[in-house]
Amino acid sequence: MTTGRQGGNAAPQRQLPLDLRLRDASRFASFYPGGNRLARDAVEALSIGTGITEPQILLHGPAGLGKTHLLQAACHQGHERGEPVAYLPLAELVTAPPLAVLDGLERARLVALDDLDAVVGQGDWDEALFGLLNRLRDGGCRVLLAAAHAPDGLGSRLPDLTSRLAWGPVFRMQAPEEEDLKRILAQRAVLRGLELPEAVAEYLLRHYRRDLVALLELLDRLDLAALAEQRRLTIPFVRDQLARF
């Protein structure tokens, strides 16, 4: 699971159904929306249960576009409001019995199911998810879903599950443009207490993969290298580090 705060030892009335870990940095304030502002605003509204007409949202798109960030931000928000919440990274749970994984989730007020594409169409997962979504809706639970594809592209063998997954708004996450990438890198640098000159950010975009996940991982590595060598992030330093990586 992702690193961060553990919720497994909370008081019984707020007990999380799994050993929940959320990244501390996954907050709405640290999410740069770019072309995903509508999706971000909808997820934030659902996380507090105000201004929504449907209690379920599904986000889809390739990895690295912020789906997990938004699901975890919503869980942070709900948990800090004192609500029982659950975040499940299903790609890490696909080999477990689905009924055991999903049991009791209807007791939560907010449930976030990540990586649906890893389990839909696999074994008994379709039936288990179908039953869970019905129970969550009947119980008035708010639901966040994330997958690589839209509901009709997930390959479910159960048509009713496909329709349940599209019960609420479905958002296709948009890839960031170059200016978005620069702003995201700058925002991550600020969170790490790191100075990232714009010229260095532009150098990274010219000489490294324009994949957000890879760029953020690179920035973390550069930060550690700069700390170890007591150096600032300059173009010569970054060029030397890229040659070593």
mmCIF file of C-alpha atoms in Angstrom:
data_model
loop_
_atom_site.group_PDB
_atom_site.id
_atom_site.type_symbol
_atom_site.label_atom_id
_atom_site.label_comp_id
_atom_site.label_asym_id
_atom_site.label_seq_id
_atom_site.Cartn_x
_atom_site.Cartn_y
_atom_site.Cartn_z
ATOM 1 C CA MET A 1 0.000 0.000 0.000
ATOM 2 C CA THR A 2 1.030 3.608 -0.254
ATOM 3 C CA THR A 3 3.183 5.099 2.458
ATOM 4 C CA GLY A 4 1.926 7.578 5.021
ATOM 5 C CA ARG A 5 -0.425 7.693 7.968
ATOM 6 C CA GLN A 6 -1.810 4.399 9.201
ATOM 7 C CA GLY A 7 -5.439 4.210 10.253
ATOM 8 C CA GLY A 8 -5.668 0.638 11.525
ATOM 9 C CA ASN A 9 -5.439 1.638 15.199
ATOM 10 C CA ALA A 10 -8.220 4.233 15.202
ATOM 11 C CA ALA A 11 -11.019 4.107 17.739
ATOM 12 C CA PRO A 12 -13.646 1.423 17.010
ATOM 13 C CA GLN A 13 -16.262 3.837 15.680
ATOM 14 C CA ARG A 14 -13.715 5.078 13.117
ATOM 15 C CA GLN A 15 -11.935 1.783 12.500
ATOM 16 C CA LEU A 16 -10.809 1.395 8.915
ATOM 17 C CA PRO A 17 -11.531 -2.001 7.356
ATOM 18 C CA LEU A 18 -7.943 -2.512 6.231
ATOM 19 C CA ASP A 19 -4.478 -1.435 7.309
ATOM 20 C CA LEU A 20 -4.974 1.891 5.546
ATOM 21 C CA ARG A 21 -2.003 4.025 4.522
ATOM 22 C CA LEU A 22 -2.390 7.328 2.746
ATOM 23 C CA ARG A 23 0.366 9.502 1.360
ATOM 24 C CA ASP A 24 0.538 12.602 3.529
ATOM 25 C CA ALA A 25 1.120 14.735 0.408
ATOM 26 C CA SER A 26 -2.123 13.562 -1.219
ATOM 27 C CA ARG A 27 -4.281 16.567 -0.382
ATOM 28 C CA PHE A 28 -6.604 18.691 -2.481
ATOM 29 C CA ALA A 29 -4.401 21.726 -1.836
ATOM 30 C CA SER A 30 -1.382 19.970 -3.349
ATOM 31 C CA PHE A 31 -3.219 18.793 -6.479
ATOM 32 C CA TYR A 32 -2.535 20.960 -9.522
ATOM 33 C CA PRO A 33 -5.703 20.544 -11.587
ATOM 34 C CA GLY A 34 -4.701 21.697 -15.067
ATOM 35 C CA GLY A 35 -7.404 20.264 -17.316
ATOM 36 C CA ASN A 36 -8.856 18.250 -14.423
ATOM 37 C CA ARG A 37 -10.361 21.094 -12.408
ATOM 38 C CA LEU A 38 -13.936 19.868 -12.858
ATOM 39 C CA ALA A 39 -12.987 16.368 -11.709
ATOM 40 C CA ARG A 40 -11.043 17.748 -8.724
ATOM 41 C CA ASP A 41 -13.916 19.984 -7.657
ATOM 42 C CA ALA A 42 -16.435 17.147 -7.988
ATOM 43 C CA VAL A 43 -14.318 14.760 -5.902
ATOM 44 C CA GLU A 44 -13.751 17.401 -3.229
ATOM 45 C CA ALA A 45 -17.489 18.101 -3.052
ATOM 46 C CA LEU A 46 -18.237 14.407 -2.738
ATOM 47 C CA SER A 47 -15.598 14.035 -0.003
ATOM 48 C CA ILE A 48 -17.624 16.358 2.238
ATOM 49 C CA GLY A 49 -21.023 15.371 0.873
ATOM 50 C CA THR A 50 -22.161 18.832 -0.213
ATOM 51 C CA GLY A 51 -23.281 20.118 -3.585
ATOM 52 C CA ILE A 52 -23.586 16.662 -5.149
ATOM 53 C CA THR A 53 -26.492 15.033 -6.959
ATOM 54 C CA GLU A 54 -24.982 11.539 -7.221
ATOM 55 C CA PRO A 55 -22.983 9.896 -4.397
ATOM 56 C CA GLN A 56 -20.571 8.151 -6.787
ATOM 57 C CA ILE A 57 -17.764 9.342 -9.102
ATOM 58 C CA LEU A 58 -15.475 7.339 -11.380
ATOM 59 C CA LEU A 59 -12.144 8.694 -12.662
ATOM 60 C CA HIS A 60 -10.378 6.971 -15.528
ATOM 61 C CA GLY A 61 -7.225 7.366 -17.556
ATOM 62 C CA PRO A 62 -3.593 6.157 -17.665
ATOM 63 C CA ALA A 63 -1.365 6.066 -14.604
ATOM 64 C CA GLY A 64 0.213 9.291 -13.442
ATOM 65 C CA LEU A 65 -2.700 11.676 -14.004
ATOM 66 C CA GLY A 66 -3.726 12.094 -10.362
ATOM 67 C CA LYS A 67 -6.490 9.535 -9.833
ATOM 68 C CA THR A 68 -4.898 8.038 -6.727
ATOM 69 C CA HIS A 69 -4.014 11.498 -5.419
ATOM 70 C CA LEU A 70 -7.649 12.599 -5.563
ATOM 71 C CA LEU A 71 -9.013 9.396 -4.011
ATOM 72 C CA GLN A 72 -6.555 9.653 -1.136
ATOM 73 C CA ALA A 73 -7.202 13.380 -0.697
ATOM 74 C CA ALA A 74 -10.905 12.625 -0.311
ATOM 75 C CA CYS A 75 -10.145 9.952 2.294
ATOM 76 C CA HIS A 76 -7.894 12.359 4.208
ATOM 77 C CA GLN A 77 -10.702 14.903 4.173
ATOM 78 C CA GLY A 78 -13.342 12.450 5.337
ATOM 79 C CA HIS A 79 -11.162 10.920 8.045
ATOM 80 C CA GLU A 80 -10.260 14.332 9.442
ATOM 81 C CA ARG A 81 -13.982 15.138 9.634
ATOM 82 C CA GLY A 82 -14.406 12.107 11.883
ATOM 83 C CA GLU A 83 -16.051 9.864 9.297
ATOM 84 C CA PRO A 84 -15.231 6.164 8.801
ATOM 85 C CA VAL A 85 -13.515 5.951 5.412
ATOM 86 C CA ALA A 86 -11.834 3.224 3.381
ATOM 87 C CA TYR A 87 -9.237 3.384 0.620
ATOM 88 C CA LEU A 88 -8.484 0.114 -1.195
ATOM 89 C CA PRO A 89 -5.672 -0.206 -3.789
ATOM 90 C CA LEU A 90 -7.232 -3.190 -5.575
ATOM 91 C CA ALA A 91 -4.147 -3.955 -7.686
ATOM 92 C CA GLU A 92 -2.462 -5.018 -4.443
ATOM 93 C CA LEU A 93 -5.426 -7.142 -3.356
ATOM 94 C CA VAL A 94 -6.314 -8.999 -6.546
ATOM 95 C CA THR A 95 -5.081 -12.365 -5.240
ATOM 96 C CA ALA A 96 -7.144 -12.130 -2.050
ATOM 97 C CA PRO A 97 -10.700 -13.513 -1.833
ATOM 98 C CA PRO A 98 -12.899 -10.611 -3.005
ATOM 99 C CA LEU A 99 -15.639 -11.197 -0.437
ATOM 100 C CA ALA A 100 -13.069 -11.018 2.355
ATOM 101 C CA VAL A 101 -11.542 -7.810 0.953
ATOM 102 C CA LEU A 102 -14.880 -6.058 0.491
ATOM 103 C CA ASP A 103 -16.643 -7.322 3.598
ATOM 104 C CA GLY A 104 -17.914 -4.604 5.911
ATOM 105 C CA LEU A 105 -17.182 -1.643 3.647
ATOM 106 C CA GLU A 106 -20.831 -0.620 3.794
ATOM 107 C CA ARG A 107 -20.172 0.566 7.365
ATOM 108 C CA ALA A 108 -17.994 3.384 5.990
ATOM 109 C CA ARG A 109 -19.340 6.757 4.929
ATOM 110 C CA LEU A 110 -16.786 7.156 2.137
ATOM 111 C CA VAL A 111 -15.260 4.299 0.139
ATOM 112 C CA ALA A 112 -12.526 4.766 -2.478
ATOM 113 C CA LEU A 113 -11.732 1.813 -4.750
ATOM 114 C CA ASP A 114 -8.532 2.348 -6.753
ATOM 115 C CA ASP A 115 -7.209 0.293 -9.713
ATOM 116 C CA LEU A 116 -10.561 -1.281 -10.608
ATOM 117 C CA ASP A 117 -9.105 -2.476 -13.909
ATOM 118 C CA ALA A 118 -6.877 -4.897 -11.965
ATOM 119 C CA VAL A 119 -9.858 -6.898 -10.680
ATOM 120 C CA VAL A 120 -12.842 -6.366 -12.984
ATOM 121 C CA GLY A 121 -13.331 -9.498 -15.080
ATOM 122 C CA GLN A 122 -11.159 -11.577 -12.723
ATOM 123 C CA GLY A 123 -12.635 -14.592 -10.943
ATOM 124 C CA ASP A 124 -15.428 -13.724 -8.527
ATOM 125 C CA TRP A 125 -14.630 -10.016 -8.401
ATOM 126 C CA ASP A 126 -17.445 -8.875 -10.713
ATOM 127 C CA GLU A 127 -20.163 -10.386 -8.568
ATOM 128 C CA ALA A 128 -18.527 -9.160 -5.365
ATOM 129 C CA LEU A 129 -18.184 -5.591 -6.677
ATOM 130 C CA PHE A 130 -21.753 -5.604 -7.986
ATOM 131 C CA GLY A 131 -23.058 -6.610 -4.565
ATOM 132 C CA LEU A 132 -20.867 -4.071 -2.794
ATOM 133 C CA LEU A 133 -21.957 -1.136 -4.959
ATOM 134 C CA ASN A 134 -25.590 -2.015 -4.310
ATOM 135 C CA ARG A 135 -24.989 -2.183 -0.554
ATOM 136 C CA LEU A 136 -23.076 1.094 -0.539
ATOM 137 C CA ARG A 137 -25.823 2.894 -2.427
ATOM 138 C CA ASP A 138 -28.544 1.438 -0.209
ATOM 139 C CA GLY A 139 -26.578 2.531 2.854
ATOM 140 C CA GLY A 140 -26.077 6.099 1.658
ATOM 141 C CA CYS A 141 -22.300 5.724 1.360
ATOM 142 C CA ARG A 142 -20.331 8.044 -0.917
ATOM 143 C CA VAL A 143 -18.186 6.174 -3.446
ATOM 144 C CA LEU A 144 -15.062 7.085 -5.423
ATOM 145 C CA LEU A 145 -13.766 4.776 -8.149
ATOM 146 C CA ALA A 146 -10.631 4.889 -10.301
ATOM 147 C CA ALA A 147 -9.623 2.770 -13.284
ATOM 148 C CA ALA A 148 -7.492 2.861 -16.400
ATOM 149 C CA HIS A 149 -10.579 2.750 -18.627
ATOM 150 C CA ALA A 150 -14.180 3.926 -18.667
ATOM 151 C CA PRO A 151 -16.749 1.425 -17.336
ATOM 152 C CA ASP A 152 -17.603 0.002 -20.755
ATOM 153 C CA GLY A 153 -13.909 -0.612 -21.458
ATOM 154 C CA LEU A 154 -13.091 -2.565 -18.308
ATOM 155 C CA GLY A 155 -14.134 -5.924 -19.706
ATOM 156 C CA SER A 156 -16.626 -6.911 -17.038
ATOM 157 C CA ARG A 157 -18.419 -10.187 -17.693
ATOM 158 C CA LEU A 158 -21.403 -8.830 -15.775
ATOM 159 C CA PRO A 159 -23.325 -6.138 -17.721
ATOM 160 C CA ASP A 160 -25.076 -4.988 -14.549
ATOM 161 C CA LEU A 161 -21.684 -4.196 -12.995
ATOM 162 C CA THR A 162 -20.771 -2.027 -15.980
ATOM 163 C CA SER A 163 -23.969 -0.035 -15.483
ATOM 164 C CA ARG A 164 -23.367 0.262 -11.723
ATOM 165 C CA LEU A 165 -19.870 1.646 -12.315
ATOM 166 C CA ALA A 166 -21.402 4.434 -14.406
ATOM 167 C CA TRP A 167 -24.104 5.299 -11.851
ATOM 168 C CA GLY A 168 -22.599 8.727 -11.203
ATOM 169 C CA PRO A 169 -20.372 11.188 -13.083
ATOM 170 C CA VAL A 170 -17.503 9.640 -15.068
ATOM 171 C CA PHE A 171 -14.427 11.818 -15.676
ATOM 172 C CA ARG A 172 -11.636 11.107 -18.144
ATOM 173 C CA MET A 173 -8.465 12.515 -16.581
ATOM 174 C CA GLN A 174 -6.499 14.820 -18.868
ATOM 175 C CA ALA A 175 -2.726 14.629 -19.335
ATOM 176 C CA PRO A 176 -0.880 17.793 -18.263
ATOM 177 C CA GLU A 177 0.454 20.239 -20.842
ATOM 178 C CA GLU A 178 4.047 21.502 -20.659
ATOM 179 C CA GLU A 179 3.107 24.524 -18.564
ATOM 180 C CA ASP A 180 1.148 22.254 -16.242
ATOM 181 C CA LEU A 181 4.171 19.980 -15.815
ATOM 182 C CA LYS A 182 6.362 22.938 -14.889
ATOM 183 C CA ARG A 183 3.845 24.126 -12.314
ATOM 184 C CA ILE A 184 3.469 20.637 -10.847
ATOM 185 C CA LEU A 185 7.249 20.272 -10.560
ATOM 186 C CA ALA A 186 7.484 23.694 -8.917
ATOM 187 C CA GLN A 187 4.706 22.783 -6.481
ATOM 188 C CA ARG A 188 6.408 19.489 -5.535
ATOM 189 C CA ALA A 189 9.695 21.339 -5.053
ATOM 190 C CA VAL A 190 8.046 23.788 -2.650
ATOM 191 C CA LEU A 191 6.572 20.907 -0.655
ATOM 192 C CA ARG A 192 10.077 19.455 -0.319
ATOM 193 C CA GLY A 193 11.582 22.804 0.640
ATOM 194 C CA LEU A 194 13.536 22.775 -2.598
ATOM 195 C CA GLU A 195 14.314 25.672 -4.929
ATOM 196 C CA LEU A 196 13.639 24.732 -8.551
ATOM 197 C CA PRO A 197 14.508 27.565 -10.946
ATOM 198 C CA GLU A 198 12.284 27.740 -14.012
ATOM 199 C CA ALA A 199 15.294 27.244 -16.295
ATOM 200 C CA VAL A 200 16.078 23.957 -14.541
ATOM 201 C CA ALA A 201 12.467 22.793 -14.868
ATOM 202 C CA GLU A 202 12.584 23.587 -18.594
ATOM 203 C CA TYR A 203 15.867 21.655 -18.882
ATOM 204 C CA LEU A 204 14.275 18.621 -17.265
ATOM 205 C CA LEU A 205 11.360 18.726 -19.699
ATOM 206 C CA ARG A 206 13.741 18.939 -22.672
ATOM 207 C CA HIS A 207 16.082 16.177 -21.551
ATOM 208 C CA TYR A 208 13.887 13.716 -19.642
ATOM 209 C CA ARG A 209 10.687 11.806 -20.275
ATOM 210 C CA ARG A 210 7.572 13.992 -20.141
ATOM 211 C CA ASP A 211 5.856 11.487 -17.915
ATOM 212 C CA LEU A 212 4.594 13.037 -14.703
ATOM 213 C CA VAL A 213 5.284 10.044 -12.472
ATOM 214 C CA ALA A 214 8.824 9.699 -13.838
ATOM 215 C CA LEU A 215 9.460 13.448 -13.496
ATOM 216 C CA LEU A 216 8.304 13.537 -9.873
ATOM 217 C CA GLU A 217 10.437 10.513 -9.037
ATOM 218 C CA LEU A 218 13.400 12.221 -10.734
ATOM 219 C CA LEU A 219 12.829 15.393 -8.726
ATOM 220 C CA ASP A 220 12.838 13.374 -5.501
ATOM 221 C CA ARG A 221 16.142 11.753 -6.508
ATOM 222 C CA LEU A 222 17.654 15.114 -7.435
ATOM 223 C CA ASP A 223 16.588 16.505 -4.079
ATOM 224 C CA LEU A 224 18.360 13.674 -2.240
ATOM 225 C CA ALA A 225 21.480 14.069 -4.392
ATOM 226 C CA ALA A 226 21.538 17.838 -3.848
ATOM 227 C CA LEU A 227 21.155 17.326 -0.104
ATOM 228 C CA ALA A 228 23.940 14.731 -0.001
ATOM 229 C CA GLU A 229 26.342 16.949 -1.962
ATOM 230 C CA GLN A 230 25.161 20.233 -0.437
ATOM 231 C CA ARG A 231 24.424 21.604 -3.899
ATOM 232 C CA ARG A 232 21.686 23.706 -5.410
ATOM 233 C CA LEU A 233 19.637 22.565 -8.382
ATOM 234 C CA THR A 234 21.457 24.159 -11.292
ATOM 235 C CA ILE A 235 21.556 23.030 -14.899
ATOM 236 C CA PRO A 236 25.187 21.763 -14.635
ATOM 237 C CA PHE A 237 24.323 19.814 -11.470
ATOM 238 C CA VAL A 238 21.180 18.329 -13.030
ATOM 239 C CA ARG A 239 23.036 17.460 -16.236
ATOM 240 C CA ASP A 240 25.689 15.631 -14.218
ATOM 241 C CA GLN A 241 23.056 13.755 -12.209
ATOM 242 C CA LEU A 242 21.129 12.709 -15.323
ATOM 243 C CA ALA A 243 24.331 11.237 -16.740
ATOM 244 C CA ARG A 244 24.746 9.186 -13.551
ATOM 245 C CA PHE A 245 21.122 7.988 -13.498
#
